[in-house]
Short mmCIF file of C-alpha atoms and ligand atoms in Angstrom, two decimals:
data_model
loop_
_atom_site.label_atom_id
_atom_site.label_comp_id
_atom_site.label_asym_id
_atom_site.label_seq_id
_atom_site.Cartn_x
_atom_site.Cartn_y
_atom_site.Cartn_z
CA MET A 1 -54.75 42.36 -20.39
CA LYS A 2 -55.57 45.89 -19.47
CA ARG A 3 -56.03 47.45 -16.07
CA ARG A 4 -59.65 48.33 -15.68
CA VAL A 5 -60.73 50.68 -12.93
CA SER A 6 -64.42 51.16 -12.07
CA LEU A 7 -66.57 52.65 -9.25
CA VAL A 8 -68.66 50.58 -6.95
CA ILE A 9 -71.08 52.00 -4.31
CA ASP A 10 -71.70 50.28 -1.00
CA ARG A 11 -75.48 50.82 -1.24
CA THR A 12 -76.05 49.67 2.32
CA THR A 13 -73.91 52.57 3.54
CA CYS A 14 -74.61 55.34 1.00
CA ASP A 15 -77.33 57.76 2.36
CA GLY A 16 -77.46 60.07 -0.57
CA ARG A 17 -75.43 63.07 0.62
CA GLY A 18 -74.54 63.75 -3.16
CA LEU A 19 -71.01 64.94 -2.83
CA CYS A 20 -69.72 62.37 -5.40
CA ALA A 21 -72.05 63.79 -7.92
CA GLU A 22 -70.70 67.28 -7.38
CA LEU A 23 -67.21 66.04 -7.60
CA PHE A 24 -67.68 63.77 -10.50
CA PRO A 25 -70.46 64.86 -12.61
CA GLU A 26 -68.95 63.25 -15.68
CA ARG A 27 -69.97 59.82 -14.41
CA ILE A 28 -72.24 60.39 -11.44
CA VAL A 29 -75.77 61.70 -11.39
CA LEU A 30 -78.34 61.63 -8.72
CA ASP A 31 -81.72 60.00 -8.86
CA PRO A 32 -84.97 61.72 -7.69
CA TRP A 33 -84.32 60.64 -4.13
CA GLY A 34 -80.70 61.98 -4.21
CA TYR A 35 -78.93 58.72 -4.55
CA PRO A 36 -76.08 58.28 -7.08
CA ILE A 37 -76.62 56.56 -10.30
CA ILE A 38 -73.42 55.15 -11.84
CA ASP A 39 -72.64 52.50 -14.38
CA GLY A 40 -70.05 49.84 -14.03
CA ASP A 41 -68.14 51.04 -17.06
CA ALA A 42 -64.44 51.39 -16.81
CA ILE A 43 -63.22 54.85 -16.04
CA PRO A 44 -60.84 56.26 -18.64
CA ARG A 45 -57.41 57.39 -17.54
CA SER A 46 -58.26 61.07 -18.23
CA LEU A 47 -61.01 60.89 -15.60
CA LEU A 48 -59.25 58.87 -12.96
CA ASP A 49 -58.21 61.77 -10.79
CA HIS A 50 -61.83 63.01 -10.56
CA ALA A 51 -62.97 59.55 -9.78
CA ARG A 52 -60.38 59.10 -7.04
CA ARG A 53 -61.32 62.47 -5.48
CA ALA A 54 -64.99 61.63 -5.40
CA ALA A 55 -64.26 58.23 -3.80
CA ARG A 56 -61.90 59.79 -1.26
CA SER A 57 -64.30 62.51 -0.31
CA CYS A 58 -67.45 60.24 0.39
CA PRO A 59 -68.23 61.08 4.04
CA LEU A 60 -69.45 57.61 4.60
CA LEU A 61 -66.66 55.81 2.65
CA ALA A 62 -69.36 54.22 0.59
CA LEU A 63 -67.73 54.82 -2.70
CA HIS A 64 -64.89 52.63 -3.97
CA LEU A 65 -62.60 52.49 -6.94
CA ILE A 66 -61.83 48.92 -7.79
CA GLU A 67 -59.26 47.59 -10.11
CA GLY A 68 -59.79 44.49 -12.17
CA ARG A 69 -58.34 43.12 -15.42
CA GLN A 70 -60.06 42.43 -18.54
CA MET B 1 -86.81 9.49 -12.77
CA PRO B 2 -87.92 10.32 -10.11
CA ARG B 3 -84.49 10.86 -8.47
CA LEU B 4 -84.71 13.08 -5.31
CA LEU B 5 -88.24 12.00 -4.89
CA ALA B 6 -87.71 8.35 -5.46
CA GLY B 7 -89.43 6.28 -2.81
CA VAL B 8 -91.17 9.29 -1.42
CA GLU B 9 -94.94 8.80 -0.87
CA PRO B 10 -97.11 12.03 -1.37
CA THR B 11 -97.94 11.92 2.36
CA GLY B 12 -95.85 10.34 5.18
CA GLY B 13 -93.04 11.21 7.52
CA GLU B 14 -89.26 11.63 7.38
CA ILE B 15 -87.17 8.97 5.74
CA GLY B 16 -84.92 7.71 8.43
CA LEU B 17 -81.34 6.64 8.08
CA ALA B 18 -82.15 2.89 7.54
CA GLU B 19 -84.58 3.65 4.68
CA HIS B 20 -82.22 6.26 3.28
CA PHE B 21 -79.47 3.55 3.09
CA ALA B 22 -81.91 1.06 1.73
CA GLN B 23 -82.77 3.61 -1.11
CA TRP B 24 -79.40 5.02 -1.99
CA GLY B 25 -76.81 2.88 -0.31
CA VAL B 26 -74.17 4.26 2.10
CA LEU B 27 -72.06 7.17 1.12
CA ASP B 28 -68.53 6.78 2.72
CA LEU B 29 -67.67 10.34 3.45
CA ARG B 30 -64.18 9.61 4.48
CA ARG B 31 -63.45 8.61 0.91
CA VAL B 32 -64.78 11.84 -0.54
CA GLY B 33 -62.06 14.25 -1.68
CA GLY B 34 -61.16 16.87 -4.11
CA ASP B 35 -61.98 14.63 -7.06
CA LEU B 36 -65.67 15.18 -6.29
CA VAL B 37 -65.16 18.65 -7.74
CA ASP B 38 -63.94 17.15 -11.06
CA GLU B 39 -67.04 14.77 -10.91
CA LEU B 40 -69.37 17.80 -10.38
CA GLU B 41 -67.65 19.64 -13.22
CA ALA B 42 -68.27 16.72 -15.53
CA SER B 43 -71.94 16.40 -14.29
CA GLY B 44 -72.70 20.01 -15.21
CA LEU B 45 -74.66 20.47 -12.07
CA VAL B 46 -75.92 24.04 -11.49
CA GLY B 47 -77.30 25.62 -8.37
CA HIS B 48 -81.03 25.24 -7.65
CA GLY B 49 -81.49 28.25 -5.31
CA GLY B 50 -82.35 30.67 -8.13
CA ALA B 51 -79.06 31.95 -9.69
CA TRP B 52 -78.29 28.79 -11.81
CA PHE B 53 -74.54 29.08 -11.31
CA PRO B 54 -72.30 26.19 -12.09
CA VAL B 55 -71.43 24.38 -8.89
CA ALA B 56 -67.93 23.24 -9.80
CA THR B 57 -66.92 26.64 -10.67
CA LYS B 58 -68.17 27.97 -7.34
CA TRP B 59 -66.39 25.16 -5.46
CA ARG B 60 -63.08 25.88 -7.31
CA SER B 61 -63.38 29.53 -6.40
CA ILE B 62 -63.60 28.83 -2.69
CA GLY B 63 -60.27 29.81 -1.16
CA THR B 64 -58.66 26.58 0.25
CA ARG B 65 -55.07 27.59 0.00
CA GLY B 66 -55.04 30.07 2.81
CA THR B 67 -54.64 29.24 6.48
CA ARG B 68 -58.42 29.65 7.18
CA ARG B 69 -60.56 26.53 6.36
CA PRO B 70 -63.64 27.12 4.61
CA VAL B 71 -67.23 26.98 5.90
CA VAL B 72 -69.98 25.13 4.18
CA VAL B 73 -73.57 26.37 4.47
CA ALA B 74 -76.70 24.42 3.37
CA ASN B 75 -79.19 27.18 2.54
CA GLY B 76 -82.61 25.94 3.36
CA ALA B 77 -84.11 29.34 4.20
CA GLU B 78 -86.68 29.18 1.28
CA GLY B 79 -87.82 32.84 1.82
CA GLU B 80 -89.94 32.53 -1.54
CA PRO B 81 -93.51 32.21 -0.38
CA ALA B 82 -94.55 30.31 -3.46
CA SER B 83 -91.81 27.63 -2.99
CA SER B 84 -92.01 24.52 -0.82
CA LYS B 85 -89.49 22.25 -2.41
CA ASP B 86 -86.72 22.98 0.12
CA ALA B 87 -89.10 22.35 3.02
CA LEU B 88 -90.15 19.23 1.42
CA LEU B 89 -86.56 17.98 1.11
CA LEU B 90 -85.55 18.99 4.50
CA SER B 91 -88.71 17.45 6.26
CA ARG B 92 -88.84 14.17 4.33
CA MET B 93 -85.35 13.54 2.95
CA PRO B 94 -82.94 15.39 5.30
CA HIS B 95 -80.20 12.65 4.92
CA LEU B 96 -79.78 13.47 1.13
CA VAL B 97 -79.28 17.10 2.00
CA LEU B 98 -76.83 16.17 4.90
CA ASP B 99 -74.90 13.79 2.73
CA GLY B 100 -74.37 16.62 0.31
CA ALA B 101 -73.40 19.10 2.90
CA SER B 102 -70.83 16.72 4.37
CA ALA B 103 -69.54 15.74 0.89
CA ALA B 104 -68.95 19.43 0.12
CA ALA B 105 -67.18 19.82 3.45
CA ALA B 106 -65.00 16.75 2.64
CA ALA B 107 -64.27 18.00 -0.96
CA LEU B 108 -63.17 21.42 0.14
CA GLY B 109 -61.49 20.58 3.50
CA ALA B 110 -63.99 22.71 5.43
CA SER B 111 -63.95 22.68 9.24
CA ARG B 112 -67.43 23.93 9.88
CA VAL B 113 -70.80 22.85 8.36
CA VAL B 114 -74.13 24.69 8.95
CA VAL B 115 -77.58 23.82 7.98
CA TYR B 116 -79.59 27.02 7.84
CA VAL B 117 -83.32 26.30 7.89
CA PRO B 118 -86.59 27.99 9.13
CA ALA B 119 -87.23 27.53 12.87
CA ARG B 120 -90.08 25.13 12.15
CA LEU B 121 -87.76 22.67 10.56
CA THR B 122 -84.64 22.71 12.99
CA HIS B 123 -85.96 20.14 15.31
CA GLY B 124 -86.32 17.45 12.66
CA ILE B 125 -82.82 18.31 11.25
CA GLU B 126 -81.34 18.17 14.64
CA ARG B 127 -82.86 14.64 15.16
CA ALA B 128 -81.47 13.55 11.78
CA VAL B 129 -77.98 15.02 12.58
CA GLU B 130 -78.13 13.12 15.84
CA ALA B 131 -78.95 9.81 14.21
CA ARG B 132 -75.88 10.28 11.90
CA ARG B 133 -73.70 11.16 14.88
CA ARG B 134 -74.61 7.74 16.44
CA HIS B 135 -73.41 6.01 13.14
CA GLY B 136 -70.28 8.38 13.00
CA LEU B 137 -71.20 9.33 9.41
CA ASP B 138 -70.09 13.01 9.26
CA PRO B 139 -66.39 13.75 9.51
CA VAL B 140 -67.31 17.30 10.53
CA GLU B 141 -70.00 18.05 13.07
CA ILE B 142 -73.11 19.57 11.51
CA GLU B 143 -74.57 22.62 13.22
CA VAL B 144 -78.29 23.62 12.63
CA VAL B 145 -79.17 27.28 12.76
CA SER B 146 -82.50 28.81 12.37
CA ALA B 147 -83.28 31.31 9.63
CA PRO B 148 -85.78 34.17 10.43
CA ASP B 149 -88.87 33.88 8.37
CA ALA B 150 -88.49 36.71 5.90
CA PHE B 151 -87.97 36.95 2.17
CA ILE B 152 -84.34 38.10 2.10
CA THR B 153 -82.86 35.99 4.91
CA GLY B 154 -81.68 33.34 2.39
CA GLN B 155 -79.81 35.82 0.28
CA GLU B 156 -76.10 34.71 0.37
CA SER B 157 -74.67 37.74 2.28
CA ALA B 158 -77.71 37.82 4.65
CA VAL B 159 -76.93 34.05 5.44
CA VAL B 160 -73.37 34.96 6.44
CA SER B 161 -74.63 37.90 8.63
CA ALA B 162 -77.04 35.57 10.39
CA LEU B 163 -74.37 33.06 11.05
CA ASP B 164 -72.14 35.75 12.39
CA GLY B 165 -74.75 36.81 14.81
CA ARG B 166 -75.96 39.99 12.85
CA PRO B 167 -79.42 40.60 11.50
CA ALA B 168 -80.03 38.31 8.58
CA VAL B 169 -79.96 41.09 6.03
CA PRO B 170 -77.77 41.42 3.01
CA SER B 171 -74.47 43.18 3.35
CA PHE B 172 -71.99 44.85 0.87
CA VAL B 173 -69.85 42.27 -0.65
CA GLY B 174 -68.65 44.31 -3.53
CA LEU B 175 -65.03 44.26 -2.47
CA GLN B 176 -64.84 40.70 -1.18
CA PRO B 177 -67.48 38.04 -2.04
CA VAL B 178 -68.48 35.58 0.60
CA ARG B 179 -66.60 32.72 -1.29
CA VAL B 180 -63.40 34.63 -0.22
CA ARG B 181 -64.55 36.16 3.11
CA GLY B 182 -67.67 34.84 4.56
CA VAL B 183 -68.74 33.45 7.94
CA GLY B 184 -66.17 34.47 10.71
CA GLY B 185 -64.07 35.98 7.80
CA ARG B 186 -63.57 32.55 6.32
CA PRO B 187 -64.08 31.42 2.76
CA THR B 188 -67.63 30.30 2.63
CA LEU B 189 -69.65 28.14 0.31
CA VAL B 190 -73.46 28.93 0.37
CA GLN B 191 -75.37 26.28 -1.51
CA ASN B 192 -79.08 25.55 -1.87
CA VAL B 193 -80.19 22.46 -0.06
CA GLU B 194 -81.61 20.90 -3.29
CA THR B 195 -78.41 21.49 -5.01
CA LEU B 196 -76.61 19.55 -2.17
CA ALA B 197 -79.13 16.85 -2.47
CA HIS B 198 -78.06 16.37 -6.18
CA VAL B 199 -74.52 16.53 -4.99
CA ALA B 200 -75.21 13.58 -2.74
CA LEU B 201 -76.37 11.49 -5.67
CA ILE B 202 -73.47 12.61 -8.01
CA ALA B 203 -71.10 11.63 -5.17
CA ARG B 204 -72.64 8.07 -5.31
CA PHE B 205 -73.52 7.45 -8.89
CA GLY B 206 -71.13 9.81 -10.82
CA ALA B 207 -71.49 12.43 -13.54
CA GLN B 208 -72.52 10.08 -16.36
CA TRP B 209 -75.43 8.73 -14.42
CA PHE B 210 -76.47 12.35 -13.64
CA ARG B 211 -76.42 13.30 -17.33
CA ALA B 212 -78.70 10.51 -18.41
CA ILE B 213 -81.60 13.00 -18.16
CA GLY B 214 -81.83 16.67 -18.67
CA THR B 215 -80.03 18.71 -21.46
CA GLU B 216 -76.38 19.14 -22.35
CA GLN B 217 -76.15 22.64 -20.63
CA PHE B 218 -78.58 21.89 -17.87
CA PRO B 219 -78.35 18.25 -17.01
CA GLY B 220 -80.30 16.27 -14.39
CA SER B 221 -83.61 16.99 -12.76
CA MET B 222 -85.25 19.74 -10.80
CA LEU B 223 -87.96 20.12 -8.18
CA VAL B 224 -90.81 22.33 -9.20
CA THR B 225 -93.38 23.87 -6.80
CA LEU B 226 -96.54 24.09 -8.93
CA SER B 227 -99.43 26.19 -7.41
CA GLY B 228 -102.39 28.26 -8.21
CA ARG B 229 -104.15 25.14 -9.60
CA TYR B 230 -107.68 24.19 -8.78
CA ALA B 231 -106.06 21.09 -7.48
CA GLY B 232 -103.83 22.81 -5.02
CA THR B 233 -100.05 22.96 -4.51
CA VAL B 234 -97.63 20.08 -5.41
CA VAL B 235 -93.91 19.61 -5.63
CA ILE B 236 -92.89 17.57 -8.67
CA GLU B 237 -89.56 16.53 -10.03
CA ALA B 238 -88.99 16.85 -13.64
CA PRO B 239 -85.96 16.43 -16.01
CA LEU B 240 -84.47 19.84 -16.94
CA GLY B 241 -85.42 20.74 -20.54
CA LEU B 242 -88.86 19.11 -20.35
CA PRO B 243 -91.50 21.36 -22.03
CA LEU B 244 -93.65 23.09 -19.56
CA ARG B 245 -96.77 21.78 -21.09
CA GLU B 246 -95.40 18.24 -20.15
CA VAL B 247 -94.50 19.37 -16.62
CA LEU B 248 -98.16 20.52 -16.16
CA ALA B 249 -99.34 17.26 -17.60
CA LEU B 250 -97.33 15.35 -14.77
CA SER B 251 -99.86 16.68 -12.37
CA PRO B 252 -103.57 16.18 -13.27
CA GLY B 253 -105.70 19.21 -12.60
CA SER B 254 -103.35 21.76 -14.19
CA GLU B 255 -104.30 21.66 -17.81
CA SER B 256 -107.41 23.85 -17.77
CA ASN B 257 -107.29 27.41 -19.01
CA TYR B 258 -105.51 29.94 -16.98
CA ARG B 259 -105.05 33.78 -17.35
CA GLY B 260 -101.36 33.49 -17.14
CA ALA B 261 -98.53 32.17 -15.11
CA LEU B 262 -95.78 33.35 -12.76
CA LEU B 263 -92.37 31.67 -13.23
CA GLY B 264 -89.60 32.00 -10.67
CA GLY B 265 -91.66 33.40 -7.84
CA TYR B 266 -91.97 36.86 -6.48
CA GLY B 267 -88.67 37.88 -8.03
CA GLY B 268 -89.58 36.23 -11.16
CA GLY B 269 -91.75 37.08 -14.25
CA TRP B 270 -95.16 36.50 -15.62
CA VAL B 271 -95.84 34.76 -18.86
CA SER B 272 -99.01 34.41 -21.01
CA MET B 273 -100.56 30.98 -21.36
CA PRO B 274 -99.40 30.57 -25.00
CA THR B 275 -95.91 31.46 -23.73
CA LEU B 276 -96.11 29.12 -20.79
CA LEU B 277 -96.70 26.30 -23.23
CA GLU B 278 -93.58 27.36 -25.29
CA VAL B 279 -91.09 27.49 -22.28
CA ASP B 280 -89.05 24.45 -21.31
CA LEU B 281 -87.53 23.85 -18.01
CA THR B 282 -84.09 25.55 -18.49
CA GLU B 283 -82.98 28.93 -17.34
CA THR B 284 -81.96 29.80 -20.89
CA SER B 285 -85.60 29.20 -22.07
CA ALA B 286 -87.06 31.20 -19.18
CA ARG B 287 -84.55 34.08 -19.80
CA SER B 288 -85.52 34.24 -23.52
CA TRP B 289 -89.12 34.99 -22.38
CA ASN B 290 -87.90 37.70 -19.85
CA THR B 291 -88.46 35.52 -16.85
CA THR B 292 -86.47 33.08 -14.85
CA LEU B 293 -87.07 29.59 -13.37
CA GLY B 294 -85.86 30.99 -10.01
CA ALA B 295 -86.07 28.33 -7.44
CA GLY B 296 -88.48 26.29 -9.50
CA VAL B 297 -91.61 28.13 -8.87
CA VAL B 298 -94.72 27.95 -11.32
CA VAL B 299 -97.95 29.64 -10.20
CA LEU B 300 -100.96 29.32 -12.37
CA LEU B 301 -103.21 32.31 -12.35
CA PRO B 302 -106.99 31.45 -12.64
CA HIS B 303 -109.51 33.83 -14.35
CA SER B 304 -111.12 34.14 -11.17
CA VAL B 305 -108.84 36.92 -9.89
CA CYS B 306 -107.72 40.21 -11.03
CA PRO B 307 -104.04 39.92 -11.98
CA LEU B 308 -103.38 43.62 -11.16
CA VAL B 309 -104.69 43.16 -7.66
CA GLU B 310 -102.43 40.03 -7.24
CA VAL B 311 -99.55 42.10 -8.52
CA ALA B 312 -100.17 44.98 -6.07
CA ARG B 313 -100.48 42.46 -3.16
CA VAL B 314 -97.07 40.88 -3.96
CA VAL B 315 -95.34 44.32 -4.61
CA ARG B 316 -96.50 45.53 -1.35
CA TYR B 317 -95.24 42.33 0.42
CA MET B 318 -91.82 42.73 -1.45
CA GLU B 319 -91.58 46.34 -0.38
CA ARG B 320 -92.25 45.44 3.17
CA GLN B 321 -89.52 42.77 2.88
CA GLN B 322 -86.78 44.93 1.90
CA ALA B 323 -84.09 45.46 4.49
CA GLY B 324 -84.27 49.23 4.47
CA GLN B 325 -80.55 49.68 3.87
CA CYS B 326 -80.19 50.92 0.33
CA GLY B 327 -81.81 54.23 -0.85
CA PRO B 328 -82.88 53.10 -4.38
CA CYS B 329 -84.61 50.06 -2.98
CA VAL B 330 -86.27 51.88 0.04
CA HIS B 331 -87.52 54.85 -2.02
CA GLY B 332 -87.95 53.08 -5.34
CA LEU B 333 -90.04 50.18 -4.04
CA ALA B 334 -92.19 52.44 -1.98
CA ALA B 335 -93.02 54.58 -5.08
CA LEU B 336 -93.62 51.37 -7.04
CA ASP B 337 -95.96 50.08 -4.39
CA GLU B 338 -97.90 53.29 -4.43
CA ALA B 339 -98.14 53.27 -8.31
CA VAL B 340 -99.02 49.60 -8.70
CA ARG B 341 -101.71 49.88 -5.90
CA CYS B 342 -103.23 52.82 -7.86
CA LEU B 343 -103.20 50.86 -11.06
CA ALA B 344 -105.16 48.01 -9.37
CA LEU B 345 -107.51 49.89 -7.24
CA GLN B 346 -107.72 53.57 -8.37
CA PRO B 347 -106.51 53.70 -11.89
CA ALA B 348 -108.16 57.06 -12.49
CA SER B 349 -105.64 58.67 -10.16
CA LEU B 350 -102.74 57.26 -12.17
CA ARG B 351 -101.58 60.03 -14.46
CA GLY B 352 -99.65 58.80 -17.44
CA GLY B 353 -100.89 55.26 -17.56
CA VAL B 354 -98.18 52.61 -17.02
CA GLU B 355 -95.30 54.92 -18.30
CA PRO B 356 -94.40 56.20 -14.81
CA ILE B 357 -94.49 52.67 -13.52
CA LEU B 358 -92.00 51.55 -16.16
CA ASP B 359 -89.74 54.57 -15.62
CA LEU B 360 -89.67 53.71 -11.92
CA CYS B 361 -88.58 50.13 -12.87
CA ALA B 362 -85.78 51.53 -15.03
CA LEU B 363 -84.72 53.75 -12.12
CA ILE B 364 -84.57 50.91 -9.62
CA ASP B 365 -83.11 48.07 -11.70
CA GLY B 366 -79.64 47.00 -10.77
CA ARG B 367 -79.30 49.60 -8.06
CA GLY B 368 -79.61 47.67 -4.84
CA GLY B 369 -77.01 46.15 -2.68
CA CYS B 370 -78.60 42.81 -3.57
CA ARG B 371 -80.96 41.50 -6.23
CA HIS B 372 -84.08 41.96 -4.28
CA PRO B 373 -85.19 45.13 -6.08
CA ASP B 374 -84.30 43.74 -9.48
CA GLY B 375 -86.66 40.79 -8.89
CA VAL B 376 -89.55 43.18 -8.13
CA VAL B 377 -88.70 45.11 -11.27
CA ARG B 378 -88.87 41.99 -13.44
CA PHE B 379 -92.10 40.96 -11.73
CA VAL B 380 -93.78 44.42 -12.39
CA ARG B 381 -92.53 44.86 -15.93
CA SER B 382 -93.63 41.41 -16.97
CA ALA B 383 -96.99 42.08 -15.46
CA CYS B 384 -97.47 45.30 -17.47
CA SER B 385 -96.67 43.40 -20.63
CA VAL B 386 -98.40 40.17 -20.13
CA PHE B 387 -101.59 41.67 -18.58
CA SER B 388 -101.55 44.71 -21.02
CA ASP B 389 -105.14 44.09 -21.89
CA GLU B 390 -106.18 44.27 -18.28
CA VAL B 391 -104.12 47.33 -17.67
CA ALA B 392 -105.78 49.12 -20.52
CA THR B 393 -109.22 48.14 -19.30
CA HIS B 394 -108.41 49.39 -15.85
CA LEU B 395 -107.13 52.65 -17.20
CA ARG B 396 -110.25 53.12 -19.11
CA HIS B 397 -113.04 51.73 -16.88
CA GLY B 398 -111.61 51.69 -13.42
CA PRO B 399 -111.07 48.73 -11.17
CA CYS B 400 -112.49 45.46 -12.32
CA HIS B 401 -115.36 43.40 -10.72
CA LEU B 402 -112.86 40.88 -9.38
CA ILE B 403 -111.33 43.44 -6.99
CA ASP B 404 -112.62 41.51 -4.05
CA ALA B 405 -112.01 37.94 -5.36
CA ALA B 406 -110.27 35.50 -2.98
CA PRO B 407 -106.52 35.91 -3.56
CA ILE B 408 -104.26 33.29 -5.05
CA LEU B 409 -100.67 34.27 -4.50
CA PRO B 410 -99.75 33.61 -0.75
CA ILE B 411 -98.64 36.52 1.44
CA PRO B 412 -97.05 35.01 4.57
CA HIS B 413 -97.19 36.71 8.06
CA PHE B 414 -96.95 40.37 7.11
CA ARG B 415 -93.79 41.12 9.01
CA SER B 416 -90.91 43.40 7.85
CA ALA B 417 -87.45 41.89 7.37
CA HIS B 418 -86.37 43.59 10.62
CA ALA B 419 -89.26 42.51 12.70
CA ALA B 420 -88.54 38.95 11.59
CA ASN B 421 -84.92 39.33 12.73
CA GLU B 422 -86.01 40.63 16.10
CA ARG B 423 -88.30 37.74 16.78
C1 FMN C 501 -83.52 38.40 -2.13
C2 FMN C 501 -82.87 36.96 -2.29
C3 FMN C 501 -83.41 35.88 -1.56
C4 FMN C 501 -82.72 34.66 -1.66
N1 FMN C 501 -83.36 33.65 -0.90
C5 FMN C 501 -82.67 32.42 -1.08
C6 FMN C 501 -83.23 31.24 -0.37
O1 FMN C 501 -84.15 31.43 0.51
N2 FMN C 501 -82.68 30.03 -0.55
C7 FMN C 501 -81.59 29.81 -1.38
O2 FMN C 501 -81.07 28.75 -1.50
N3 FMN C 501 -81.09 30.83 -2.15
C8 FMN C 501 -81.62 32.17 -2.00
N4 FMN C 501 -81.08 33.11 -2.63
C9 FMN C 501 -79.92 32.89 -3.54
C10 FMN C 501 -78.67 32.89 -2.71
O3 FMN C 501 -78.17 34.26 -2.71
C11 FMN C 501 -77.57 31.99 -3.37
O4 FMN C 501 -77.48 32.46 -4.74
C12 FMN C 501 -77.93 30.53 -3.34
O5 FMN C 501 -78.19 30.16 -2.00
C13 FMN C 501 -76.65 29.78 -3.81
O6 FMN C 501 -76.99 28.45 -3.93
P1 FMN C 501 -77.16 27.59 -5.20
O7 FMN C 501 -75.95 28.12 -6.06
O8 FMN C 501 -77.12 26.14 -4.91
O9 FMN C 501 -78.36 27.98 -5.88
C14 FMN C 501 -81.67 34.39 -2.61
C15 FMN C 501 -81.21 35.56 -3.38
C16 FMN C 501 -81.88 36.75 -3.27
C17 FMN C 501 -81.30 37.91 -4.04
#
């Protein structure tokens, strides 16, 4: 079993400020209305620091890193 | 067959306790325990509220080890406008549903049982609960709570919010699902009322009896709300796996020629008539045709209406029914509503044909906090493909002559999700 880290957005809280896309453009882009588009894919170890920083910086605490197993 | 509908006349009142016992025998809830979960596993019962999730798997995932005892919720909100099977069960056979809810509570060691139903049905359920109290049937008192009349109030996390005294709109459950942390922070089982009615019969007669009809993967029977027919709306019960052509034959007046059909309701998908006759009553079959059985909804669409106008009416309703919480759903459904309305009413103003509509669908899909927007996407995509001839004709010649035809798909009181919550 491998640790699997991925990003989840609390869509009910996110109001599209877009900071996450600035901090983590490798995995987060914005839709035409300014809301983040992410996939549920695992974040590779090399990008974990960027992902963490993006999650920590969300002004609404709407971005979460979750760890699961696969 | 019939099972749930056995002994139920097309018209008539509620089946009281005496009649219920005469039909099904008494279920001694004090003798129901954890082995019911094994029986459910063997029965292969899956949920009938739309997601078709295995019931035993869900029950086993309810945290029963902690110090906080679980809550069982019978979900009878039935926000889907084209469905009426849950209301039928609740108003005619409440004791089957209540037996199932109490059996779930006994099996899971729950200390709270709630029946969540539209306000118009609470009175009848309260009476049924009172009759059971006089007979000392339910080990745990059953509460009755009214669900606001809106499409999304039956979504699982919206149900939990409503029971916790917040507006009945979905919430973020990405970190902790309601089965872990639900009503009052307690592990919560939210189960559709029809699912619980099947539980009541499995608790009596066992898994083997249940499996006598249906398929290996989807055993048993299901309730289907069939509408759009010239002969009106009916709820019928059919074994899972039955070809839809035979389901239609169960109710005379359905077999004539239609333009297409909607499966699964307003979050479901359209199929052509030839496809409809290929589908069988399993979620696997429905999925293979890019639709879903949802909560068992089949709407036949007659030739007398413009399908694109019908689609536009429903998309507008679904747009108004979103909770206004999630950006992609708020903005995406508004844009989709505008585009679909143009396609039906002013196709000339639609630049790029259906492409922009399909692009919007791709942008919205999977990006809400709940599955509400995904359902709208399935509804619109399937319409664009099944009614591609009508789409092409509209784009070439403008709105069709059926633009003012009397509508088929029911649009309930045109209130937003929030207005319904304020009541
Ligand atoms: C927008 C939306 C509305 C829903 N409305 C209902 C409903 O009215 N009744 C219901 O039983 N399930 C409804 N569901 C499904 C519930 O979230 C949940 O899956 C179901 O109640 C579980 O019961 P089951 O496993 O017995 O089907 C809805 C889901 C969504 C996404």
